[in-house]
Structures are given as C-alpha cells and as structure tokens.
C-alpha cells in the first residue's frame, strides 16, 4: 500500500514478502548500516530476524497513517532503497514520548542519490500539514552522512541529548514547522 510519493520515490508499507524480507536482511546484516541504529546496534543474522524487524516496523504505524516506518522504492527501477520513518521517539524507559522523530536508513547501494533527503522531506511535509509543530532527528556521533541529510532538510542542531532510546547520547536536530 502506497503511503505517499515524490517525483522519484514511492513510499509504501513494508510487507512480509520474500523480496522485502530479503532486502531488509541484506540491508540490516551490514555493519555499515546497523551501527547507527537503535539503542544497542547490531547486525541481524537471519531472514527470520528481518521478518521480525518488518513486523515491528508495521506495528509502529499509526491508525491515521501519519506515523510509521515505511519502505522507500525508487520509481524508475522499483528497487527498495531502504526506509524512512516518522515515529514517536522512545524515551529513556523505551515508552513512546510526545516528541516525533524523522529518520532514514538506506541500503549502501542507494547511498549518495538524495533518496533519504527526498523521502524525509516529503514525510516532514505530511506531518507539518497535519498540524505537528516540530520534528526531531537523532543521530549517533560520527554519522556524517545523516548529519548532511538533516542539514539539507533545514534542521538545526540543538546539541547532544539523552532523552530518548534508553538514554544513549545522540546528536539532536530539530525542525520547526513554518508559520502560515
């Protein structure tokens, strides 16, 4: 099911199809991707773990369709580049907070094409149009490509914070909705 589209991308729900499971496994079994994700980064080691990740991602979707972790497909090729997400940030206790995060994780073969920026920009526009006043990106220290995406999105650095993801220290960026 398509969630939204951009000129080059189709953003859709992840499925439990063999193709989606294989792509998630190929992406998250790579340390160069997994090292930046979650409270305790680790690579996944099986297709069953990839399926479990997809099931957890689908469980993060809101009934109104504004929040979720979605697949990003390249329109011209049909290849799944990775994920874009808009979800409540999990607090120190891992329970959802009122703070909303935009994020992205792409397969290395899709890096450097602007897909993360394009998908995240469209996701942010959707939630701002629905009335959200601000959105955050949290980035592990040293993840220079993600910092570049946040900067291209117009996000401002607001320092290191330990409010989310079990209290790990993360570089935090914020974008405030434009005033109408």
Coordinates of N, CA, C and O in Angstrom, one line a residue:
X1 N 0.8 -1.2 0.0 CA 0.0 0.0 0.0 C 0.9 1.2 0.0 O 1.8 1.4 0.8
X2 N 0.6 2.1 -0.9 CA 1.4 3.4 -1.0 C 1.0 4.3 0.1 O -0.2 4.5 0.3
X3 N 2.0 4.9 0.8 CA 1.7 5.9 1.8 C 1.8 7.3 1.3 O 0.9 8.2 1.5
X4 N 2.9 7.6 0.5 CA 3.0 8.9 -0.2 C 4.0 8.7 -1.3 O 4.7 7.7 -1.4
X5 N 4.1 9.7 -2.2 CA 5.0 9.6 -3.4 C 5.7 10.9 -3.5 O 5.2 12.0 -3.1
X6 N 6.9 10.9 -4.1 CA 7.7 12.1 -4.5 C 7.9 11.9 -6.0 O 7.5 10.9 -6.6
X7 N 8.7 12.8 -6.6 CA 9.0 12.7 -8.0 C 9.7 11.4 -8.4 O 9.4 10.8 -9.4
X8 N 10.6 11.0 -7.5 CA 11.4 9.8 -7.8 C 11.1 8.6 -7.0 O 11.6 7.5 -7.3
X9 N 10.3 8.8 -5.9 CA 10.1 7.7 -4.9 C 8.7 7.4 -4.7 O 7.8 8.2 -4.8
X10 N 8.5 6.1 -4.3 CA 7.2 5.6 -3.9 C 7.4 5.1 -2.4 O 8.3 4.2 -2.3
X11 N 6.8 5.7 -1.5 CA 6.9 5.3 -0.1 C 5.7 4.4 0.3 O 4.6 4.9 0.1
X12 N 6.0 3.2 0.8 CA 4.9 2.3 1.0 C 5.1 1.5 2.3 O 6.2 1.5 2.9
X13 N 4.1 0.7 2.7 CA 4.2 -0.1 3.8 C 5.2 -1.3 3.5 O 5.2 -1.8 2.3
X14 N 6.0 -1.7 4.4 CA 6.8 -2.9 4.3 C 5.8 -4.1 4.3 O 4.8 -4.0 4.9
X15 N 6.1 -5.1 3.5 CA 5.3 -6.3 3.5 C 6.2 -7.5 4.0 O 7.4 -7.4 4.2
X16 N 5.5 -8.6 4.2 CA 6.2 -9.8 4.6 C 6.6 -10.7 3.4 O 6.9 -11.8 3.5
X17 N 6.6 -10.0 2.2 CA 7.0 -10.7 1.0 C 8.5 -11.2 1.1 O 9.3 -10.6 1.8
X18 N 8.8 -12.2 0.3 CA 10.2 -12.7 0.2 C 11.1 -11.6 -0.2 O 12.2 -11.5 0.3
X19 N 10.7 -10.8 -1.1 CA 11.6 -9.7 -1.6 C 11.8 -8.7 -0.6 O 13.0 -8.2 -0.4
X20 N 10.8 -8.2 0.2 CA 11.1 -7.3 1.3 C 11.9 -7.9 2.4 O 12.8 -7.2 2.9
X21 N 11.6 -9.1 2.8 CA 12.4 -9.8 3.8 C 13.9 -9.9 3.4 O 14.8 -9.5 4.1
X22 N 14.1 -10.2 2.1 CA 15.5 -10.4 1.6 C 16.2 -9.0 1.6 O 17.4 -8.9 2.0
X23 N 15.5 -8.0 1.2 CA 16.1 -6.6 1.2 C 16.4 -6.1 2.6 O 17.5 -5.6 2.8
X24 N 15.5 -6.3 3.5 CA 15.8 -5.9 4.9 C 17.0 -6.7 5.4 O 17.9 -6.1 6.1
X25 N 17.0 -8.0 5.2 CA 18.1 -8.8 5.7 C 19.4 -8.3 5.0 O 20.4 -8.1 5.8
X26 N 19.4 -8.0 3.7 CA 20.7 -7.6 3.1 C 21.1 -6.2 3.6 O 22.3 -6.0 3.8
X27 N 20.2 -5.4 4.0 CA 20.5 -4.0 4.5 C 21.0 -4.1 6.0 O 22.0 -3.5 6.3
X28 N 20.2 -4.8 6.8 CA 20.5 -4.7 8.3 C 21.5 -5.8 8.7 O 21.9 -5.8 9.9
X29 N 22.0 -6.6 7.8 CA 23.0 -7.5 8.1 C 24.4 -6.9 7.8 O 25.4 -7.5 8.1
X30 N 24.4 -5.7 7.4 CA 25.6 -4.9 7.1 C 25.9 -4.0 8.3 O 25.1 -3.1 8.6
X31 N 27.1 -4.1 8.8 CA 27.5 -3.2 10.0 C 27.5 -1.8 9.6 O 27.2 -0.9 10.4
X32 N 27.8 -1.4 8.3 CA 27.9 0.0 7.9 C 26.5 0.6 8.0 O 26.4 1.8 8.1
X33 N 25.4 -0.2 8.0 CA 24.1 0.3 8.2 C 23.7 0.2 9.7 O 23.3 1.1 10.3
X34 N 23.8 -1.0 10.2 CA 23.3 -1.3 11.5 C 24.0 -0.6 12.6 O 23.4 -0.3 13.7
X35 N 25.2 -0.2 12.4 CA 26.0 0.5 13.5 C 25.3 1.8 14.0 O 25.6 2.3 15.1
X36 N 24.5 2.4 13.2 CA 23.9 3.7 13.5 C 22.5 3.5 14.1 O 21.9 4.5 14.4
X37 N 21.9 2.3 14.2 CA 20.5 2.1 14.5 C 20.3 1.6 15.9 O 21.0 0.6 16.3
X38 N 19.3 2.1 16.6 CA 18.8 1.5 17.8 C 19.7 1.8 19.0 O 20.8 2.4 18.9
X39 N 19.2 1.5 20.2 CA 19.9 1.7 21.4 C 21.1 0.9 21.5 O 22.1 1.3 22.1
X40 N 21.1 -0.3 21.0 CA 22.3 -1.2 21.0 C 22.5 -1.8 19.6 O 21.9 -2.8 19.3
X41 N 23.2 -1.1 18.8 CA 23.4 -1.5 17.4 C 23.9 -2.9 17.3 O 24.8 -3.3 18.1
X42 N 23.4 -3.7 16.3 CA 23.9 -5.0 16.0 C 23.4 -5.4 14.6 O 22.3 -4.9 14.2
X43 N 24.1 -6.2 13.9 CA 23.6 -6.7 12.6 C 22.6 -7.8 12.9 O 22.7 -8.5 13.9
X44 N 21.7 -8.0 12.0 CA 20.8 -9.1 12.1 C 21.5 -10.3 11.4 O 22.3 -10.1 10.5
X45 N 21.1 -11.5 11.8 CA 21.8 -12.7 11.3 C 21.0 -13.7 10.6 O 21.5 -14.7 10.2
X46 N 19.7 -13.4 10.3 CA 18.9 -14.3 9.6 C 17.7 -13.6 8.9 O 17.3 -12.5 9.3
X47 N 17.1 -14.3 8.0 CA 15.9 -13.8 7.3 C 14.8 -13.7 8.4 O 13.9 -12.9 8.3
X48 N 14.7 -14.6 9.3 CA 13.7 -14.6 10.4 C 13.8 -13.3 11.2 O 12.8 -12.7 11.5
X49 N 15.0 -12.8 11.5 CA 15.2 -11.6 12.1 C 14.7 -10.4 11.3 O 14.1 -9.4 11.8
X50 N 15.0 -10.5 10.0 CA 14.5 -9.4 9.0 C 13.0 -9.4 9.0 O 12.4 -8.3 9.1
X51 N 12.3 -10.6 9.0 CA 10.9 -10.6 9.1 C 10.4 -10.0 10.4 O 9.4 -9.2 10.4
X52 N 11.0 -10.3 11.5 CA 10.7 -9.7 12.8 C 10.8 -8.2 12.8 O 9.9 -7.5 13.4
X53 N 11.8 -7.7 12.1 CA 12.0 -6.3 12.0 C 10.8 -5.6 11.3 O 10.3 -4.6 11.7
X54 N 10.5 -6.3 10.2 CA 9.3 -5.8 9.4 C 8.1 -5.8 10.2 O 7.3 -4.8 10.2
X55 N 7.9 -6.8 10.9 CA 6.7 -6.9 11.8 C 6.6 -5.8 12.8 O 5.6 -5.2 13.1
X56 N 7.8 -5.6 13.5 CA 7.9 -4.5 14.5 C 7.6 -3.1 13.8 O 6.9 -2.3 14.3
X57 N 8.2 -2.9 12.6 CA 8.0 -1.6 11.9 C 6.5 -1.4 11.6 O 6.0 -0.3 11.8
X58 N 5.9 -2.5 11.1 CA 4.5 -2.4 10.8 C 3.7 -2.1 12.0 O 2.7 -1.3 12.0
X59 N 4.1 -2.5 13.2 CA 3.4 -2.3 14.4 C 3.6 -0.8 14.9 O 2.8 -0.4 15.8
X60 N 4.5 -0.1 14.4 CA 4.7 1.3 14.8 C 3.8 2.2 14.0 O 3.8 3.4 14.2
X61 N 3.1 1.7 13.0 CA 2.2 2.6 12.2 C 1.0 3.1 13.0 O 0.4 2.4 13.8
X62 N 0.7 4.4 12.8 CA -0.5 4.9 13.5 C -1.7 4.7 12.6 O -1.6 4.6 11.4
X63 N -2.9 4.7 13.2 CA -4.1 4.4 12.5 C -4.4 5.5 11.5 O -5.0 5.2 10.4
X64 N -3.9 6.7 11.7 CA -4.2 7.8 10.8 C -3.2 7.9 9.6 O -3.3 8.7 8.7
X65 N -2.2 7.0 9.7 CA -1.2 6.9 8.6 C -0.1 8.0 8.6 O 0.8 8.0 7.8
X66 N -0.1 8.8 9.7 CA 1.0 9.9 9.7 C 2.3 9.3 10.3 O 3.3 9.9 10.0
X67 N 2.2 8.3 11.1 CA 3.4 7.7 11.7 C 3.6 6.3 11.2 O 2.7 5.6 11.0
X68 N 4.9 6.0 11.0 CA 5.2 4.6 10.6 C 6.7 4.5 10.1 O 7.4 5.5 10.1
X69 N 7.0 3.3 9.8 CA 8.4 3.1 9.3 C 8.1 2.4 7.9 O 7.5 1.3 7.9
X70 N 8.4 3.1 6.8 CA 8.0 2.7 5.5 C 9.1 2.3 4.6 O 10.2 2.9 4.7
X71 N 8.9 1.5 3.6 CA 9.8 1.2 2.5 C 9.9 2.3 1.5 O 8.8 3.0 1.3
X72 N 11.0 2.6 1.0 CA 11.2 3.7 0.0 C 11.7 3.0 -1.3 O 12.8 2.4 -1.3
X73 N 10.8 3.0 -2.3 CA 11.1 2.4 -3.6 C 11.5 3.5 -4.6 O 10.8 4.5 -4.6
X74 N 12.5 3.2 -5.4 CA 12.9 4.1 -6.5 C 11.9 3.8 -7.6 O 11.8 2.7 -8.1
X75 N 11.2 4.9 -8.0 CA 10.1 4.8 -9.0 C 10.7 4.2 -10.3 O 10.0 3.3 -10.9
X76 N 11.8 4.6 -10.8 CA 12.3 4.2 -12.2 C 12.7 2.7 -12.2 O 12.6 2.1 -13.2
X77 N 13.2 2.2 -11.1 CA 13.8 0.9 -11.1 C 12.9 -0.1 -10.3 O 13.1 -1.3 -10.5
X78 N 12.1 0.4 -9.3 CA 11.4 -0.5 -8.5 C 12.2 -1.0 -7.3 O 11.7 -1.7 -6.4
X79 N 13.5 -0.7 -7.3 CA 14.4 -1.2 -6.2 C 14.0 -0.5 -4.9 O 13.8 0.7 -4.9
X80 N 14.0 -1.2 -3.8 CA 13.8 -0.7 -2.5 C 15.1 -0.1 -2.0 O 16.1 -0.9 -1.8
X81 N 15.1 1.2 -1.8 CA 16.3 1.9 -1.3 C 16.6 1.7 0.2 O 17.7 1.7 0.6
X82 N 15.5 1.6 0.9 CA 15.6 1.5 2.4 C 14.3 2.0 3.0 O 13.2 1.7 2.5
X83 N 14.5 2.6 4.2 CA 13.3 3.1 5.0 C 13.4 4.5 5.3 O 14.4 5.1 5.4
X84 N 12.2 5.1 5.4 CA 12.0 6.4 6.0 C 11.0 6.2 7.1 O 10.1 5.4 7.1
X85 N 11.1 7.0 8.2 CA 10.2 6.9 9.3 C 9.8 8.2 9.9 O 10.6 9.2 9.9
X86 N 8.6 8.2 10.5 CA 8.1 9.3 11.3 C 7.4 8.6 12.5 O 6.4 7.9 12.3
X87 N 8.0 8.6 13.6 CA 7.5 7.9 14.8 C 7.7 8.7 16.1 O 8.7 9.5 16.1
X88 N 6.9 8.4 17.1 CA 7.3 9.0 18.4 C 8.6 8.4 18.9 O 8.9 7.2 18.8
X89 N 9.4 9.3 19.4 CA 10.7 8.9 20.0 C 10.5 8.1 21.2 O 9.7 8.5 22.1
X90 N 11.2 7.0 21.4 CA 11.1 6.2 22.6 C 12.0 6.8 23.7 O 13.1 7.2 23.5
X91 N 11.4 7.0 24.9 CA 12.1 7.7 26.0 C 13.1 6.8 26.6 O 13.4 5.7 26.2
X92 N 13.7 7.3 27.7 CA 14.7 6.5 28.4 C 14.1 5.2 28.9 O 14.8 4.2 28.9
X93 N 12.8 5.2 29.2 CA 12.2 3.9 29.6 C 11.6 3.1 28.4 O 11.0 2.1 28.6
X94 N 12.0 3.6 27.2 CA 11.6 2.9 25.9 C 10.1 3.1 25.6 O 9.6 2.5 24.6
X95 N 9.4 3.8 26.4 CA 8.0 4.1 26.1 C 7.9 5.3 25.1 O 8.7 6.2 25.2
X96 N 6.9 5.4 24.3 CA 6.8 6.5 23.3 C 6.6 7.8 24.1 O 6.0 7.9 25.1
X97 N 7.3 8.8 23.5 CA 7.2 10.2 24.1 C 6.3 11.0 23.1 O 5.8 10.5 22.1
X98 N 6.0 12.3 23.5 CA 5.3 13.2 22.6 C 6.2 13.8 21.5 O 5.7 14.4 20.6
X99 N 7.5 13.5 21.6 CA 8.4 14.0 20.6 C 8.4 13.1 19.4 O 8.5 11.9 19.5
X100 N 8.4 13.7 18.2 CA 8.3 12.9 17.0 C 9.6 13.0 16.2 O 10.2 14.0 16.1
X101 N 10.0 11.8 15.7 CA 11.3 11.7 15.0 C 11.1 11.4 13.5 O 10.2 10.7 13.2
X102 N 11.9 12.0 12.7 CA 12.0 11.6 11.3 C 13.4 10.9 11.2 O 14.4 11.4 11.8
X103 N 13.4 9.9 10.5 CA 14.6 9.1 10.3 C 14.7 8.4 9.0 O 13.7 8.3 8.2
X104 N 15.8 7.8 8.7 CA 16.0 7.1 7.4 C 17.1 6.1 7.6 O 18.1 6.3 8.4
X105 N 17.0 5.0 6.9 CA 18.2 4.1 6.8 C 18.0 3.4 5.4 O 17.0 2.9 5.1
X106 N 19.1 3.5 4.7 CA 19.1 3.0 3.3 C 20.2 2.0 3.1 O 21.2 2.0 3.8
X107 N 20.0 1.2 2.2 CA 21.0 0.2 1.8 C 22.2 0.9 1.2 O 22.0 1.9 0.4
X108 N 23.4 0.5 1.4 CA 24.6 1.2 0.8 C 24.5 1.4 -0.7 O 25.0 2.3 -1.2
X109 N 23.8 0.5 -1.4 CA 23.8 0.7 -2.9 C 22.8 1.8 -3.3 O 22.8 2.2 -4.4
X110 N 22.1 2.4 -2.3 CA 21.3 3.5 -2.5 C 21.8 4.8 -1.9 O 21.1 5.8 -2.0
X111 N 22.9 4.8 -1.3 CA 23.5 6.0 -0.7 C 24.0 6.9 -1.8 O 24.4 6.5 -2.9
X112 N 23.9 8.2 -1.5 CA 24.5 9.2 -2.4 C 23.6 9.7 -3.6 O 24.1 10.4 -4.5
X113 N 22.3 9.3 -3.5 CA 21.4 9.7 -4.6 C 20.4 10.7 -4.2 O 19.5 11.1 -5.0
X114 N 20.4 11.1 -2.9 CA 19.4 12.0 -2.4 C 18.1 11.4 -2.0 O 17.2 12.2 -1.7
X115 N 18.0 10.1 -1.9 CA 16.8 9.5 -1.6 C 16.4 9.7 -0.2 O 15.2 9.9 0.1
X116 N 17.3 9.7 0.8 CA 17.0 9.9 2.2 C 16.4 11.3 2.4 O 15.4 11.5 3.0
X117 N 17.0 12.3 1.8 CA 16.6 13.7 1.9 C 15.2 13.8 1.3 O 14.3 14.5 1.8
X118 N 15.0 13.3 0.1 CA 13.7 13.4 -0.6 C 12.6 12.8 0.1 O 11.5 13.4 0.3
X119 N 12.8 11.6 0.6 CA 11.8 10.8 1.3 C 11.5 11.5 2.7 O 10.3 11.7 3.0
X120 N 12.5 11.9 3.4 CA 12.3 12.6 4.7 C 11.6 13.9 4.5 O 10.7 14.3 5.3
X121 N 12.0 14.7 3.5 CA 11.3 16.0 3.3 C 9.8 15.8 3.1 O 9.0 16.5 3.6
X122 N 9.5 14.8 2.2 CA 8.0 14.6 2.0 C 7.3 14.1 3.2 O 6.2 14.5 3.5
X123 N 8.0 13.3 4.0 CA 7.4 12.8 5.3 C 7.2 14.0 6.2 O 6.1 14.0 6.9
X124 N 8.1 14.8 6.3 CA 8.0 16.0 7.2 C 6.9 16.9 6.7 O 6.1 17.4 7.6
X125 N 6.8 17.1 5.5 CA 5.7 18.0 4.9 C 4.3 17.4 5.3 O 3.4 18.2 5.6
X126 N 4.2 16.1 5.2 CA 2.9 15.5 5.6 C 2.5 15.8 7.0 O 1.4 16.1 7.3
X127 N 3.5 15.6 7.9 CA 3.1 15.7 9.3 C 3.0 17.2 9.7 O 2.1 17.5 10.5
X128 N 3.7 18.1 9.1 CA 3.5 19.5 9.3 C 2.1 19.9 8.8 O 1.4 20.7 9.4
X129 N 1.7 19.4 7.6 CA 0.4 19.7 7.1 C -0.7 19.3 8.0 O -1.8 19.8 8.0
X130 N -0.4 18.2 8.8 CA -1.4 17.7 9.7 C -1.4 18.4 11.1 O -2.2 18.1 11.9
X131 N -0.5 19.4 11.2 CA -0.5 20.2 12.4 C 0.6 20.0 13.4 O 0.7 20.7 14.5
X132 N 1.6 19.1 13.1 CA 2.7 18.9 14.0 C 3.6 20.2 14.0 O 3.8 20.8 13.0
X133 N 4.0 20.6 15.2 CA 4.7 21.9 15.3 C 6.2 21.8 15.2 O 6.9 22.8 14.8
X134 N 6.8 20.6 15.4 CA 8.2 20.4 15.3 C 8.5 18.9 15.2 O 7.7 18.1 15.5
X135 N 9.7 18.6 14.6 CA 10.1 17.3 14.4 C 11.6 17.2 14.7 O 12.4 18.1 14.5
X136 N 12.1 16.0 15.2 CA 13.5 15.8 15.6 C 14.1 14.7 14.7 O 13.4 13.9 14.2
X137 N 15.4 14.8 14.6 CA 16.2 13.7 14.1 C 17.3 13.5 15.1 O 17.9 14.5 15.7
X138 N 17.5 12.3 15.4 CA 18.6 11.9 16.4 C 19.6 11.0 15.7 O 19.3 10.1 15.0
X139 N 20.9 11.4 15.9 CA 21.9 10.8 15.0 C 23.1 10.5 16.0 O 23.6 11.3 16.8
X140 N 23.6 9.3 15.8 CA 24.8 8.9 16.6 C 26.0 9.7 16.1 O 26.2 10.0 14.9
X141 N 26.8 10.0 17.1 CA 28.1 10.8 16.8 C 28.9 10.1 15.7 O 29.0 8.8 15.8
X142 N 29.3 10.8 14.7 CA 30.2 10.2 13.7 C 29.4 9.9 12.4 O 30.0 9.6 11.4
X143 N 28.1 9.9 12.4 CA 27.3 9.6 11.3 C 27.2 10.8 10.4 O 26.1 11.4 10.3
X144 N 28.3 11.2 9.7 CA 28.3 12.4 8.9 C 27.3 12.4 7.8 O 26.7 13.5 7.5
X145 N 27.1 11.3 7.1 CA 26.0 11.4 6.0 C 24.6 11.7 6.6 O 23.9 12.5 5.9
X146 N 24.3 11.2 7.7 CA 22.9 11.6 8.3 C 22.9 13.0 8.7 O 21.9 13.7 8.6
X147 N 24.0 13.5 9.3 CA 24.1 14.9 9.6 C 23.9 15.8 8.4 O 23.1 16.8 8.4
X148 N 24.4 15.4 7.2 CA 24.3 16.1 6.0 C 22.8 16.1 5.6 O 22.3 17.1 5.1
X149 N 22.1 15.0 5.7 CA 20.7 14.9 5.4 C 19.9 15.9 6.3 O 19.1 16.6 5.8
X150 N 20.1 15.8 7.6 CA 19.4 16.7 8.5 C 19.7 18.2 8.1 O 18.7 19.0 8.1
X151 N 20.9 18.5 7.7 CA 21.2 19.9 7.3 C 20.5 20.2 6.1 O 19.9 21.3 6.0
X152 N 20.5 19.3 5.1 CA 19.7 19.6 3.8 C 18.2 19.8 4.1 O 17.6 20.5 3.4
X153 N 17.7 19.2 5.1 CA 16.3 19.3 5.4 C 16.0 20.6 6.2 O 14.9 20.9 6.4
X154 N 17.1 21.4 6.5 CA 16.9 22.6 7.2 C 16.8 22.5 8.7 O 16.5 23.4 9.4
X155 N 17.2 21.3 9.2 CA 17.1 21.0 10.7 C 18.3 21.7 11.3 O 19.4 21.8 10.8
X156 N 18.0 22.2 12.5 CA 19.1 22.9 13.3 C 19.6 22.0 14.4 O 18.8 21.4 15.1
X157 N 20.9 22.0 14.6 CA 21.5 21.2 15.7 C 21.1 21.8 17.0 O 21.2 23.1 17.2
X158 N 20.7 21.0 18.0 CA 20.3 21.6 19.3 C 21.1 20.9 20.4 O 20.8 21.0 21.6
X159 N 22.2 20.2 20.0 CA 23.1 19.6 21.0 C 22.9 18.1 21.2 O 22.1 17.5 20.5
X160 N 23.7 17.6 22.1 CA 23.6 16.2 22.4 C 22.5 16.0 23.5 O 22.4 16.8 24.4
X161 N 21.7 15.0 23.4 CA 20.7 14.7 24.4 C 20.6 13.2 24.7 O 21.0 12.4 23.9
X162 N 20.1 13.0 25.9 CA 20.0 11.6 26.4 C 18.5 11.3 26.7 O 18.2 10.4 27.5
X163 N 17.6 12.0 26.1 CA 16.2 11.9 26.4 C 15.5 10.6 25.9 O 14.5 10.2 26.3
X164 N 16.2 10.0 24.9 CA 15.5 9.0 24.1 C 16.4 7.8 23.9 O 17.5 7.8 24.2
X165 N 15.8 6.7 23.4 CA 16.5 5.5 23.1 C 17.3 5.0 24.3 O 18.5 4.7 24.2
X166 N 16.6 4.9 25.4 CA 17.2 4.3 26.6 C 18.3 5.1 27.2 O 19.1 4.7 28.0
X167 N 18.4 6.4 26.9 CA 19.3 7.3 27.5 C 20.7 7.4 26.8 O 21.6 8.0 27.4
X168 N 20.9 6.8 25.6 CA 22.1 6.9 24.9 C 22.3 8.4 24.5 O 21.3 9.1 24.2
X169 N 23.5 8.8 24.4 CA 23.8 10.2 23.9 C 23.7 10.3 22.4 O 24.4 9.5 21.7
X170 N 22.8 11.2 21.9 CA 22.6 11.4 20.5 C 22.7 12.8 20.1 O 22.2 13.7 20.8
X171 N 23.3 13.1 19.0 CA 23.3 14.4 18.4 C 21.8 14.7 17.9 O 21.2 13.8 17.3
X172 N 21.3 15.8 18.3 CA 19.9 16.1 18.1 C 19.7 17.3 17.2 O 20.3 18.3 17.4
X173 N 18.8 17.1 16.2 CA 18.4 18.2 15.3 C 16.9 18.4 15.4 O 16.2 17.4 15.6
X174 N 16.5 19.6 15.1 CA 15.1 20.0 15.2 C 14.7 20.9 14.0 O 15.5 21.7 13.6
X175 N 13.5 20.6 13.6 CA 12.9 21.5 12.5 C 11.6 21.9 13.0 O 10.7 21.1 13.5
X176 N 11.3 23.2 13.0 CA 10.1 23.8 13.5 C 9.2 24.0 12.3 O 9.7 24.5 11.2
X177 N 7.9 23.7 12.4 CA 7.0 23.9 11.2 C 7.0 25.4 10.8 O 7.0 26.3 11.7
X178 N 6.9 25.7 9.5 CA 6.8 27.0 9.1 C 5.5 27.6 9.6 O 4.5 26.9 9.7
X179 N 5.5 28.9 9.9 CA 4.3 29.6 10.3 C 3.5 29.9 9.0 O 4.0 30.4 8.1
X180 N 2.2 29.7 9.1 CA 1.4 30.0 7.9 C 0.9 31.4 7.9 O 0.9 32.2 8.8

